Amino acid sequence: MKIAHFSRWGFLMAAVGSAVGLGNIWKFPYITGEYGGGAFVLVYLLTVVLVGFSVMIAEMLIGYLGRRDGVGAFEDLAPRHKERWKYAGFMGLSGTLVMFYYSVVIGWIFYYITLSFGTLPATIPEAEGIYNHLMTQGIGVQIFFHTLSFMIVTAVLVRGIKGGIERFNLILMPALMLIIAGMLVYVMNLENFSKALSYMFVPDWGRLTSEAFAVAVGHAFFTLSLGMGAIMIYSASLEKSSNLVRASIFVIITDTLIALAAGLVLFTLLFQYGAEPAKGPGLVFISLPSVFHAMGLVGNVLAVLFFLALAFAGLTSSVSLVEPMIQYLIDRWNMSRIKAAVSMGLFFYVFGIVAIFSLNTDTASYLTWGGKNFFDWVDYMTSNVLLPLAGLIMAIFVGYVVEKERVASVLQEQMGWFYPIWRCSVRYIAPVALFVVMLNLMGLIEF
Ligand code: PHE
């Protein structure tokens, strides 16, 4: 099997492109708002540093040593019980399932880009009206923009690692960073910036429920793109001389800074214009547009830039969500890239349409089970079950199954004194943390 190599900068941008996604700019601010600010942010940051970092290195290592599709990598690296470990590799293919809803949300963002050029909703009730209408009745609009998202993602993936994924990320990621940095500088000069700072960084422990705690930990994994095979498949295309530890640090710091910057931008604007920070998933689609409206023409410009940045973030993550499955089909089923990319594209496209119908008033009842519609089920199963489970399995795999010498041969020199600490983290801390959080996210335990 032949996998093209990323350039050094190309890999970093692709990995950051994967990590920085809807999770950073859409989800992080709204869950921070819902779960009450500072304490939530602190738990998230601690998880990123204490567990996320070591699991990211573990996932990179599997890809880097395996140098092939996820299933093959697990097989190759398990000295015994290849057959059994192969199934762990299949877990690393679950990213395509995330696309069932991810692509739909990117579609909403496209729609909001078009709105931003015209008249934005003047009041929150008006904004709520537009959003609710889109969700519950706007099947045509949603399918139209979901189709656009499917076409862009598939077109990039058809071109492969070098000409597609690397090039795409090398253009979009710097653009996204510039937009977010520019907006941050803008809000720093607003009066309510300090209020946003204290909202996000002064912990109010009373508000940290056990659910908030688990969501913060779960989100730390989601935002770093762990447990879906994305980081693994990109690492399979790393140059042999690459430094995994430095790459992980770069990805983690950039991802975190962008999430925090996006949060500060959003909360400053919301406070400045007296809008509600705890609005749930509609935060950037309801509260924010009316804030942009209140700012006049500047607001339109900011709105276009903001939603563009959000679309860039979503699209660059999307390609990493589908690529593991494509590489699997190429390696294992001998498919051509174009066939693999198009069939995977169609796969998430069709289920994306099911997700859209599951939100619609007329059809929701057919696509809702146990109080959750199809859209929410996919989000729940991928973020709360598959992702932590795969993270747990990867940590155990690298910590106990892959030969110690092989792990050490790559990481010992790159880590130095930190190596034993990392090893302890993947063997003990990460598995226990992930297990507990998974049970909590599934509602099986409380703490
Ligand atoms: N990290 C992305 C985000 O924050 C989502 C993602 C998860 C992408 C897993 C790839 C793999 O939105």
CSV table of C-alpha atoms and ligand atoms in Angstrom, one decimal:
chain,number,residue,atom,x,y,z
A,1,MET,CA,0.0,0.0,0.0
A,2,LYS,CA,1.2,3.5,-0.8
A,3,ILE,CA,0.2,6.5,1.2
A,4,ALA,CA,1.4,9.9,0.0
A,5,HIS,CA,3.4,12.0,2.5
A,6,PHE,CA,2.4,15.3,3.9
A,7,SER,CA,4.9,18.1,4.0
A,8,ARG,CA,5.7,19.0,7.6
A,9,TRP,CA,3.6,22.2,7.6
A,10,GLY,CA,0.9,20.4,5.5
A,11,PHE,CA,0.5,17.8,8.3
A,12,LEU,CA,0.3,20.4,11.0
A,13,MET,CA,-2.3,22.4,9.2
A,14,ALA,CA,-4.3,19.2,8.3
A,15,ALA,CA,-4.2,18.0,11.9
A,16,VAL,CA,-5.1,21.4,13.3
A,17,GLY,CA,-7.8,21.6,10.6
A,18,SER,CA,-9.2,18.3,11.9
A,19,ALA,CA,-9.1,19.4,15.5
A,20,VAL,CA,-10.5,22.9,15.0
A,21,GLY,CA,-14.0,22.3,13.9
A,22,LEU,CA,-17.6,23.0,14.8
A,23,GLY,CA,-16.6,21.7,18.2
A,24,ASN,CA,-14.5,24.8,18.8
A,25,ILE,CA,-16.6,27.6,17.4
A,26,TRP,CA,-20.2,26.3,17.6
A,27,LYS,CA,-20.2,23.7,20.4
A,28,PHE,CA,-17.6,24.9,22.9
A,29,PRO,CA,-19.2,28.4,23.4
A,30,TYR,CA,-22.7,27.0,23.8
A,31,ILE,CA,-21.9,24.2,26.2
A,32,THR,CA,-19.8,26.7,28.2
A,33,GLY,CA,-22.9,28.9,28.3
A,34,GLU,CA,-25.1,26.0,29.2
A,35,TYR,CA,-22.9,24.5,31.9
A,36,GLY,CA,-22.0,27.8,33.5
A,37,GLY,CA,-18.6,29.2,32.4
A,38,GLY,CA,-15.3,29.1,34.3
A,39,ALA,CA,-15.5,25.8,36.2
A,40,PHE,CA,-16.5,24.0,33.0
A,41,VAL,CA,-13.7,25.6,31.0
A,42,LEU,CA,-11.2,24.6,33.7
A,43,VAL,CA,-12.2,21.0,33.6
A,44,TYR,CA,-12.0,21.0,29.9
A,45,LEU,CA,-8.5,22.5,29.9
A,46,LEU,CA,-7.3,20.1,32.6
A,47,THR,CA,-8.6,17.1,30.6
A,48,VAL,CA,-6.9,18.4,27.4
A,49,VAL,CA,-3.6,18.6,29.2
A,50,LEU,CA,-3.8,15.6,31.5
A,51,VAL,CA,-5.5,13.0,29.3
A,52,GLY,CA,-6.0,14.4,25.8
A,53,PHE,CA,-2.3,15.0,25.2
A,54,SER,CA,-1.3,11.4,26.0
A,55,VAL,CA,-4.2,9.8,24.0
A,56,MET,CA,-3.3,12.0,21.1
A,57,ILE,CA,0.2,10.8,21.1
A,58,ALA,CA,-1.1,7.2,21.4
A,59,GLU,CA,-3.4,7.7,18.4
A,60,MET,CA,-0.6,9.3,16.3
A,61,LEU,CA,1.7,6.5,17.2
A,62,ILE,CA,-0.6,3.8,15.9
A,63,GLY,CA,-1.0,5.6,12.6
A,64,TYR,CA,2.7,6.4,12.4
A,65,LEU,CA,3.9,2.9,13.1
A,66,GLY,CA,1.1,1.2,11.2
A,67,ARG,CA,1.4,3.4,8.1
A,68,ARG,CA,-1.8,2.3,6.6
A,69,ASP,CA,-5.6,2.2,7.2
A,70,GLY,CA,-6.8,2.0,10.7
A,71,VAL,CA,-7.8,-1.7,10.7
A,72,GLY,CA,-4.5,-2.8,9.1
A,73,ALA,CA,-2.6,-0.7,11.6
A,74,PHE,CA,-4.2,-2.4,14.6
A,75,GLU,CA,-3.5,-5.8,13.0
A,76,ASP,CA,0.1,-5.1,12.2
A,77,LEU,CA,0.9,-3.7,15.7
A,78,ALA,CA,-0.8,-6.5,17.7
A,79,PRO,CA,1.9,-9.2,18.0
A,80,ARG,CA,-0.8,-11.7,19.1
A,81,HIS,CA,-4.5,-11.8,18.6
A,82,LYS,CA,-4.5,-10.0,15.3
A,83,GLU,CA,-7.9,-11.2,14.5
A,84,ARG,CA,-9.4,-9.7,17.7
A,85,TRP,CA,-7.6,-6.3,17.5
A,86,LYS,CA,-8.7,-5.8,14.0
A,87,TYR,CA,-12.1,-5.0,15.4
A,88,ALA,CA,-10.6,-2.1,17.4
A,89,GLY,CA,-9.5,-0.7,14.1
A,90,PHE,CA,-13.1,-0.7,12.9
A,91,MET,CA,-14.0,1.7,15.7
A,92,GLY,CA,-11.6,4.1,14.2
A,93,LEU,CA,-13.8,4.3,11.2
A,94,SER,CA,-16.7,5.9,13.0
A,95,GLY,CA,-15.9,9.4,11.9
A,96,THR,CA,-18.1,9.0,8.8
A,97,LEU,CA,-21.1,8.5,11.2
A,98,VAL,CA,-20.4,11.9,12.7
A,99,MET,CA,-20.8,13.4,9.2
A,100,PHE,CA,-24.5,12.4,9.3
A,101,TYR,CA,-25.1,15.5,11.4
A,102,TYR,CA,-21.9,17.4,10.9
A,103,SER,CA,-22.6,18.1,7.2
A,104,VAL,CA,-26.1,19.2,8.0
A,105,VAL,CA,-24.8,21.8,10.5
A,106,ILE,CA,-22.3,23.0,7.9
A,107,GLY,CA,-25.3,23.4,5.6
A,108,TRP,CA,-27.0,25.7,8.2
A,109,ILE,CA,-23.8,27.7,8.3
A,110,PHE,CA,-23.8,28.2,4.6
A,111,TYR,CA,-27.4,29.4,4.9
A,112,TYR,CA,-26.4,31.9,7.5
A,113,ILE,CA,-23.6,33.2,5.3
A,114,THR,CA,-26.2,34.0,2.7
A,115,LEU,CA,-28.3,35.7,5.4
A,116,SER,CA,-25.4,37.7,6.6
A,117,PHE,CA,-25.2,39.5,3.2
A,118,GLY,CA,-28.7,40.8,3.6
A,119,THR,CA,-30.8,41.8,6.5
A,120,LEU,CA,-30.0,40.0,9.7
A,121,PRO,CA,-32.8,39.4,12.2
A,122,ALA,CA,-33.3,42.5,14.4
A,123,THR,CA,-34.5,40.9,17.6
A,124,ILE,CA,-34.0,37.6,19.4
A,125,PRO,CA,-37.6,36.5,18.8
A,126,GLU,CA,-37.2,37.2,15.1
A,127,ALA,CA,-33.9,35.3,15.0
A,128,GLU,CA,-35.5,32.4,16.9
A,129,GLY,CA,-38.3,32.4,14.3
A,130,ILE,CA,-35.8,32.0,11.5
A,131,TYR,CA,-33.9,29.3,13.2
A,132,ASN,CA,-36.9,27.3,14.3
A,133,HIS,CA,-38.4,27.6,10.9
A,134,LEU,CA,-35.2,26.3,9.3
A,135,MET,CA,-35.1,23.4,11.7
A,136,THR,CA,-38.6,22.3,11.6
A,137,GLN,CA,-39.8,23.3,8.1
A,138,GLY,CA,-36.8,24.2,6.0
A,139,ILE,CA,-36.2,20.8,4.5
A,140,GLY,CA,-35.5,22.2,1.0
A,141,VAL,CA,-33.1,24.8,2.2
A,142,GLN,CA,-31.3,22.4,4.5
A,143,ILE,CA,-31.0,19.7,1.8
A,144,PHE,CA,-29.7,22.3,-0.7
A,145,PHE,CA,-26.9,23.5,1.6
A,146,HIS,CA,-26.2,20.0,2.9
A,147,THR,CA,-25.7,19.0,-0.8
A,148,LEU,CA,-23.2,21.8,-1.2
A,149,SER,CA,-21.3,20.7,1.9
A,150,PHE,CA,-21.3,17.1,0.5
A,151,MET,CA,-20.0,18.2,-2.8
A,152,ILE,CA,-17.1,20.3,-1.4
A,153,VAL,CA,-16.0,17.6,1.0
A,154,THR,CA,-16.2,14.9,-1.6
A,155,ALA,CA,-14.3,17.0,-4.2
A,156,VAL,CA,-11.4,17.5,-1.8
A,157,LEU,CA,-11.3,13.8,-0.8
A,158,VAL,CA,-11.3,12.6,-4.4
A,159,ARG,CA,-8.0,14.5,-4.8
A,160,GLY,CA,-6.3,12.6,-2.0
A,161,ILE,CA,-3.9,13.5,0.7
A,162,LYS,CA,-1.5,15.8,-1.1
A,163,GLY,CA,-3.6,17.5,-3.8
A,164,GLY,CA,-6.8,17.5,-1.8
A,165,ILE,CA,-6.5,17.5,2.0
A,166,GLU,CA,-3.1,19.2,2.4
A,167,ARG,CA,-3.9,21.9,-0.1
A,168,PHE,CA,-7.4,22.6,1.3
A,169,ASN,CA,-6.0,22.9,4.8
A,170,LEU,CA,-3.1,25.0,3.8
A,171,ILE,CA,-5.4,27.6,2.4
A,172,LEU,CA,-8.4,27.5,4.8
A,173,MET,CA,-6.7,27.1,8.2
A,174,PRO,CA,-4.5,30.3,8.0
A,175,ALA,CA,-7.6,32.1,6.7
A,176,LEU,CA,-9.6,30.9,9.7
A,177,MET,CA,-6.9,31.9,12.1
A,178,LEU,CA,-6.7,35.3,10.6
A,179,ILE,CA,-10.4,35.9,10.9
A,180,ILE,CA,-10.6,34.7,14.5
A,181,ALA,CA,-7.5,36.7,15.5
A,182,GLY,CA,-8.9,39.8,13.8
A,183,MET,CA,-12.3,39.4,15.6
A,184,LEU,CA,-10.5,38.9,18.9
A,185,VAL,CA,-8.6,42.1,18.5
A,186,TYR,CA,-11.8,43.8,17.7
A,187,VAL,CA,-13.7,42.6,20.8
A,188,MET,CA,-10.7,43.3,23.0
A,189,ASN,CA,-11.5,47.0,22.6
A,190,LEU,CA,-15.1,46.6,23.7
A,191,GLU,CA,-16.1,47.4,27.2
A,192,ASN,CA,-17.6,43.9,27.9
A,193,PHE,CA,-14.4,42.0,27.1
A,194,SER,CA,-13.4,41.8,30.7
A,195,LYS,CA,-16.9,40.5,31.6
A,196,ALA,CA,-16.4,37.7,29.0
A,197,LEU,CA,-13.0,37.0,30.4
A,198,SER,CA,-14.3,36.5,33.9
A,199,TYR,CA,-17.3,34.5,32.6
A,200,MET,CA,-15.0,32.1,31.0
A,201,PHE,CA,-12.1,32.0,33.5
A,202,VAL,CA,-13.5,32.6,37.0
A,203,PRO,CA,-14.7,29.2,38.1
A,204,ASP,CA,-18.0,29.0,40.0
A,205,TRP,CA,-17.7,25.4,41.4
A,206,GLY,CA,-21.3,25.4,42.5
A,207,ARG,CA,-22.4,25.1,38.9
A,208,LEU,CA,-20.2,22.2,38.1
A,209,THR,CA,-22.7,19.3,38.1
A,210,SER,CA,-21.5,15.8,37.4
A,211,GLU,CA,-23.1,16.0,33.9
A,212,ALA,CA,-21.2,19.2,33.3
A,213,PHE,CA,-18.0,17.5,34.3
A,214,ALA,CA,-18.5,14.6,32.0
A,215,VAL,CA,-19.5,16.8,29.1
A,216,ALA,CA,-16.3,18.9,29.6
A,217,VAL,CA,-14.2,15.7,29.5
A,218,GLY,CA,-16.1,14.3,26.5
A,219,HIS,CA,-15.7,17.6,24.6
A,220,ALA,CA,-12.0,17.7,25.2
A,221,PHE,CA,-11.7,14.4,23.3
A,222,PHE,CA,-14.1,15.5,20.6
A,223,THR,CA,-12.3,18.8,20.0
A,224,LEU,CA,-9.0,17.1,19.7
A,225,SER,CA,-10.4,14.7,17.0
A,226,LEU,CA,-9.5,11.7,19.1
A,227,GLY,CA,-11.0,8.3,18.8
A,228,MET,CA,-12.4,8.6,15.3
A,229,GLY,CA,-9.3,7.5,13.4
A,230,ALA,CA,-8.8,11.0,12.0
A,231,ILE,CA,-5.5,11.8,13.7
A,232,MET,CA,-4.5,8.2,13.1
A,233,ILE,CA,-5.0,8.2,9.4
A,234,TYR,CA,-3.2,11.6,9.0
A,235,SER,CA,-0.3,10.3,11.0
A,236,ALA,CA,0.0,7.3,8.6
A,237,SER,CA,1.2,9.9,6.1
A,238,LEU,CA,3.8,11.5,8.3
A,239,GLU,CA,7.4,11.6,7.2
A,240,LYS,CA,9.5,9.0,9.1
A,241,SER,CA,11.6,11.7,10.7
A,242,SER,CA,8.6,13.5,12.2
A,243,ASN,CA,8.4,14.4,15.8
A,244,LEU,CA,5.1,13.2,17.1
A,245,VAL,CA,5.4,14.9,20.5
A,246,ARG,CA,6.0,18.4,19.0
A,247,ALA,CA,3.2,17.9,16.5
A,248,SER,CA,0.7,17.0,19.2
A,249,ILE,CA,1.7,20.0,21.3
A,250,PHE,CA,1.3,22.3,18.4
A,251,VAL,CA,-2.2,20.8,17.5
A,252,ILE,CA,-3.4,20.9,21.1
A,253,ILE,CA,-2.2,24.5,21.8
A,254,THR,CA,-3.6,25.8,18.5
A,255,ASP,CA,-6.9,24.0,19.0
A,256,THR,CA,-7.3,25.3,22.5
A,257,LEU,CA,-6.4,28.9,21.7
A,258,ILE,CA,-8.9,28.9,18.9
A,259,ALA,CA,-11.7,27.6,21.1
A,260,LEU,CA,-10.9,30.1,23.8
A,261,ALA,CA,-10.6,33.0,21.3
A,262,ALA,CA,-13.9,32.0,19.7
A,263,GLY,CA,-15.5,31.9,23.1
A,264,LEU,CA,-14.2,35.3,24.1
A,265,VAL,CA,-15.4,36.8,20.8
A,266,LEU,CA,-18.8,35.4,21.2
A,267,PHE,CA,-19.4,36.2,24.8
A,268,THR,CA,-18.0,39.7,24.5
A,269,LEU,CA,-20.4,40.4,21.7
A,270,LEU,CA,-23.3,38.8,23.5
A,271,PHE,CA,-22.7,40.7,26.7
A,272,GLN,CA,-22.1,43.9,24.8
A,273,TYR,CA,-25.5,43.7,23.2
A,274,GLY,CA,-27.3,42.2,26.2
A,275,ALA,CA,-28.1,38.8,24.7
A,276,GLU,CA,-28.3,35.5,26.6
A,277,PRO,CA,-25.2,33.4,26.8
A,278,ALA,CA,-27.1,30.2,27.7
A,279,LYS,CA,-29.0,29.5,24.5
A,280,GLY,CA,-27.9,26.0,23.7
A,281,PRO,CA,-27.1,24.8,20.1
A,282,GLY,CA,-28.9,27.9,18.7
A,283,LEU,CA,-26.4,30.3,20.4
A,284,VAL,CA,-24.5,31.2,17.2
A,285,PHE,CA,-27.6,30.9,15.1
A,286,ILE,CA,-30.0,32.9,17.3
A,287,SER,CA,-28.3,35.2,19.7
A,288,LEU,CA,-25.3,36.1,17.5
A,289,PRO,CA,-27.2,37.2,14.3
A,290,SER,CA,-29.3,39.7,16.3
A,291,VAL,CA,-26.1,41.0,17.9
A,292,PHE,CA,-24.6,41.4,14.4
A,293,HIS,CA,-27.7,43.2,13.3
A,294,ALA,CA,-27.4,45.7,16.2
A,295,MET,CA,-23.9,46.6,15.0
A,296,GLY,CA,-25.1,47.9,11.6
A,297,LEU,CA,-23.0,47.5,8.5
A,298,VAL,CA,-19.9,46.4,10.6
A,299,GLY,CA,-22.2,43.7,11.9
A,300,ASN,CA,-22.8,42.4,8.4
A,301,VAL,CA,-19.1,42.2,7.6
A,302,LEU,CA,-18.4,40.5,10.9
A,303,ALA,CA,-21.3,38.1,10.4
A,304,VAL,CA,-20.0,37.0,7.0
A,305,LEU,CA,-16.5,36.6,8.3
A,306,PHE,CA,-17.6,34.7,11.4
A,307,PHE,CA,-19.8,32.2,9.5
A,308,LEU,CA,-17.1,31.8,6.9
A,309,ALA,CA,-14.6,30.9,9.6
A,310,LEU,CA,-17.1,28.5,11.0
A,311,ALA,CA,-17.6,26.9,7.6
A,312,PHE,CA,-13.9,26.6,7.1
A,313,ALA,CA,-13.5,24.9,10.5
A,314,GLY,CA,-16.3,22.5,9.7
A,315,LEU,CA,-15.1,21.6,6.3
A,316,THR,CA,-11.5,20.9,7.2
A,317,SER,CA,-12.7,18.6,10.0
A,318,SER,CA,-15.2,16.9,7.7
A,319,VAL,CA,-12.5,15.7,5.3
A,320,SER,CA,-10.6,14.1,8.3
A,321,LEU,CA,-13.8,12.4,9.5
A,322,VAL,CA,-14.3,10.6,6.2
A,323,GLU,CA,-10.7,9.9,5.1
A,324,PRO,CA,-10.2,6.9,7.5
A,325,MET,CA,-13.0,5.1,5.8
A,326,ILE,CA,-11.8,6.0,2.4
A,327,GLN,CA,-8.3,4.7,3.1
A,328,TYR,CA,-9.8,1.5,4.5
A,329,LEU,CA,-11.8,0.9,1.3
A,330,ILE,CA,-8.7,1.6,-0.8
A,331,ASP,CA,-6.4,-0.7,1.2
A,332,ARG,CA,-8.8,-3.5,2.0
A,333,TRP,CA,-11.3,-3.5,-0.8
A,334,ASN,CA,-9.0,-2.4,-3.5
A,335,MET,CA,-11.3,0.4,-4.5
A,336,SER,CA,-10.0,3.4,-6.5
A,337,ARG,CA,-9.9,6.6,-4.5
A,338,ILE,CA,-12.5,8.2,-6.6
A,339,LYS,CA,-14.9,5.4,-6.1
A,340,ALA,CA,-14.2,5.2,-2.3
A,341,ALA,CA,-14.6,9.0,-1.9
A,342,VAL,CA,-17.8,9.2,-3.8
A,343,SER,CA,-19.4,6.2,-2.2
A,344,MET,CA,-18.5,7.4,1.3
A,345,GLY,CA,-19.7,10.9,0.4
A,346,LEU,CA,-23.1,9.5,-0.8
A,347,PHE,CA,-23.3,7.4,2.4
A,348,PHE,CA,-23.1,10.4,4.7
A,349,TYR,CA,-25.1,12.5,2.3
A,350,VAL,CA,-28.1,10.1,2.4
A,351,PHE,CA,-28.1,9.7,6.2
A,352,GLY,CA,-27.6,13.5,6.5
A,353,ILE,CA,-31.0,13.8,4.7
A,354,VAL,CA,-32.5,11.4,7.2
A,355,ALA,CA,-31.1,13.6,10.0
A,356,ILE,CA,-32.7,16.6,8.4
A,357,PHE,CA,-36.1,14.8,8.2
A,358,SER,CA,-35.7,13.9,11.8
A,359,LEU,CA,-35.8,17.5,12.8
A,360,ASN,CA,-38.9,18.3,10.7
A,361,THR,CA,-42.2,18.8,12.3
A,362,ASP,CA,-44.1,16.5,9.9
A,363,THR,CA,-41.6,13.6,9.9
A,364,ALA,CA,-39.9,13.8,13.3
A,365,SER,CA,-42.2,11.3,14.9
A,366,TYR,CA,-41.1,8.6,12.5
A,367,LEU,CA,-37.5,9.2,13.3
A,368,THR,CA,-37.5,9.6,17.0
A,369,TRP,CA,-36.9,6.9,19.5
A,370,GLY,CA,-36.7,7.1,23.3
A,371,GLY,CA,-37.0,10.8,23.3
A,372,LYS,CA,-34.2,11.5,20.9
A,373,ASN,CA,-34.5,12.1,17.2
A,374,PHE,CA,-32.1,10.5,14.7
A,375,PHE,CA,-29.9,13.7,14.6
A,376,ASP,CA,-29.5,13.6,18.3
A,377,TRP,CA,-28.9,9.9,18.4
A,378,VAL,CA,-26.0,10.1,16.0
A,379,ASP,CA,-24.5,12.9,18.1
A,380,TYR,CA,-25.1,11.0,21.3
A,381,MET,CA,-23.7,7.7,20.1
A,382,THR,CA,-20.6,9.1,18.4
A,383,SER,CA,-19.6,11.7,21.1
A,384,ASN,CA,-20.7,9.9,24.2
A,385,VAL,CA,-20.2,6.2,23.4
A,386,LEU,CA,-18.0,5.5,20.4
A,387,LEU,CA,-15.5,8.3,20.9
A,388,PRO,CA,-14.6,7.6,24.6
A,389,LEU,CA,-14.7,3.9,24.0
A,390,ALA,CA,-12.3,4.2,21.0
A,391,GLY,CA,-10.0,6.5,23.0
A,392,LEU,CA,-10.0,3.9,25.8
A,393,ILE,CA,-9.1,1.1,23.5
A,394,MET,CA,-6.3,3.1,21.9
A,395,ALA,CA,-4.8,3.9,25.2
A,396,ILE,CA,-4.9,0.3,26.2
A,397,PHE,CA,-3.6,-0.8,22.9
A,398,VAL,CA,-0.5,1.4,23.0
A,399,GLY,CA,-0.1,1.0,26.8
A,400,TYR,CA,-0.3,-2.8,26.9
A,401,VAL,CA,-0.4,-4.5,23.5
A,402,VAL,CA,2.1,-2.8,21.2
A,403,GLU,CA,5.5,-4.0,22.0
A,404,LYS,CA,7.2,-1.8,24.6
A,405,GLU,CA,10.4,-1.6,22.6
A,406,ARG,CA,8.6,-0.3,19.5
A,407,VAL,CA,6.8,2.4,21.4
A,408,ALA,CA,10.0,3.4,23.2
A,409,SER,CA,12.0,3.4,20.0
A,410,VAL,CA,9.9,6.3,18.7
A,411,LEU,CA,8.9,8.2,21.8
A,412,GLN,CA,11.6,7.9,24.3
A,413,GLU,CA,14.0,10.2,22.6
A,414,GLN,CA,11.3,12.6,21.6
A,415,MET,CA,10.0,12.8,25.1
A,416,GLY,CA,13.0,12.4,27.4
A,417,TRP,CA,12.1,12.6,31.1
A,418,PHE,CA,8.5,12.9,30.2
A,419,TYR,CA,8.3,9.4,28.7
A,420,PRO,CA,7.6,7.5,32.0
A,421,ILE,CA,4.9,10.0,32.9
A,422,TRP,CA,3.3,9.6,29.5
A,423,ARG,CA,3.4,5.8,29.8
A,424,CYS,CA,1.7,5.9,33.1
A,425,SER,CA,-0.9,8.2,31.7
A,426,VAL,CA,-1.8,5.9,28.8
A,427,ARG,CA,-1.7,2.8,30.9
A,428,TYR,CA,-3.6,4.0,34.0
A,429,ILE,CA,-4.9,7.5,34.0
A,430,ALA,CA,-6.4,7.8,30.5
A,431,PRO,CA,-8.2,4.4,30.6
A,432,VAL,CA,-9.7,5.0,34.0
A,433,ALA,CA,-10.8,8.6,33.2
A,434,LEU,CA,-12.3,7.5,29.9
A,435,PHE,CA,-14.1,4.6,31.4
A,436,VAL,CA,-15.7,6.6,34.1
A,437,VAL,CA,-16.7,9.4,31.8
A,438,MET,CA,-18.2,7.1,29.3
A,439,LEU,CA,-20.4,5.5,32.0
A,440,ASN,CA,-21.4,8.9,33.2
A,441,LEU,CA,-22.2,10.2,29.7
A,442,MET,CA,-24.3,7.1,29.1
A,443,GLY,CA,-26.2,7.9,32.3
A,444,LEU,CA,-25.0,4.7,34.0
A,445,ILE,CA,-23.3,6.3,36.9
A,446,GLU,CA,-23.4,9.6,38.8
A,447,PHE,CA,-20.7,11.3,40.7
B,1,PHE,N1,-12.5,18.0,16.3
B,1,PHE,C1,-13.6,18.3,15.5
B,1,PHE,C2,-14.4,19.5,16.1
B,1,PHE,O1,-14.0,20.0,17.1
B,1,PHE,C3,-14.5,17.1,15.3
B,1,PHE,C4,-13.8,15.9,15.0
B,1,PHE,C5,-13.9,14.8,15.8
B,1,PHE,C6,-13.1,15.8,13.8
B,1,PHE,C7,-13.3,13.6,15.5
B,1,PHE,C8,-12.5,14.6,13.5
B,1,PHE,C9,-12.5,13.5,14.4
B,1,PHE,O2,-15.4,19.9,15.6
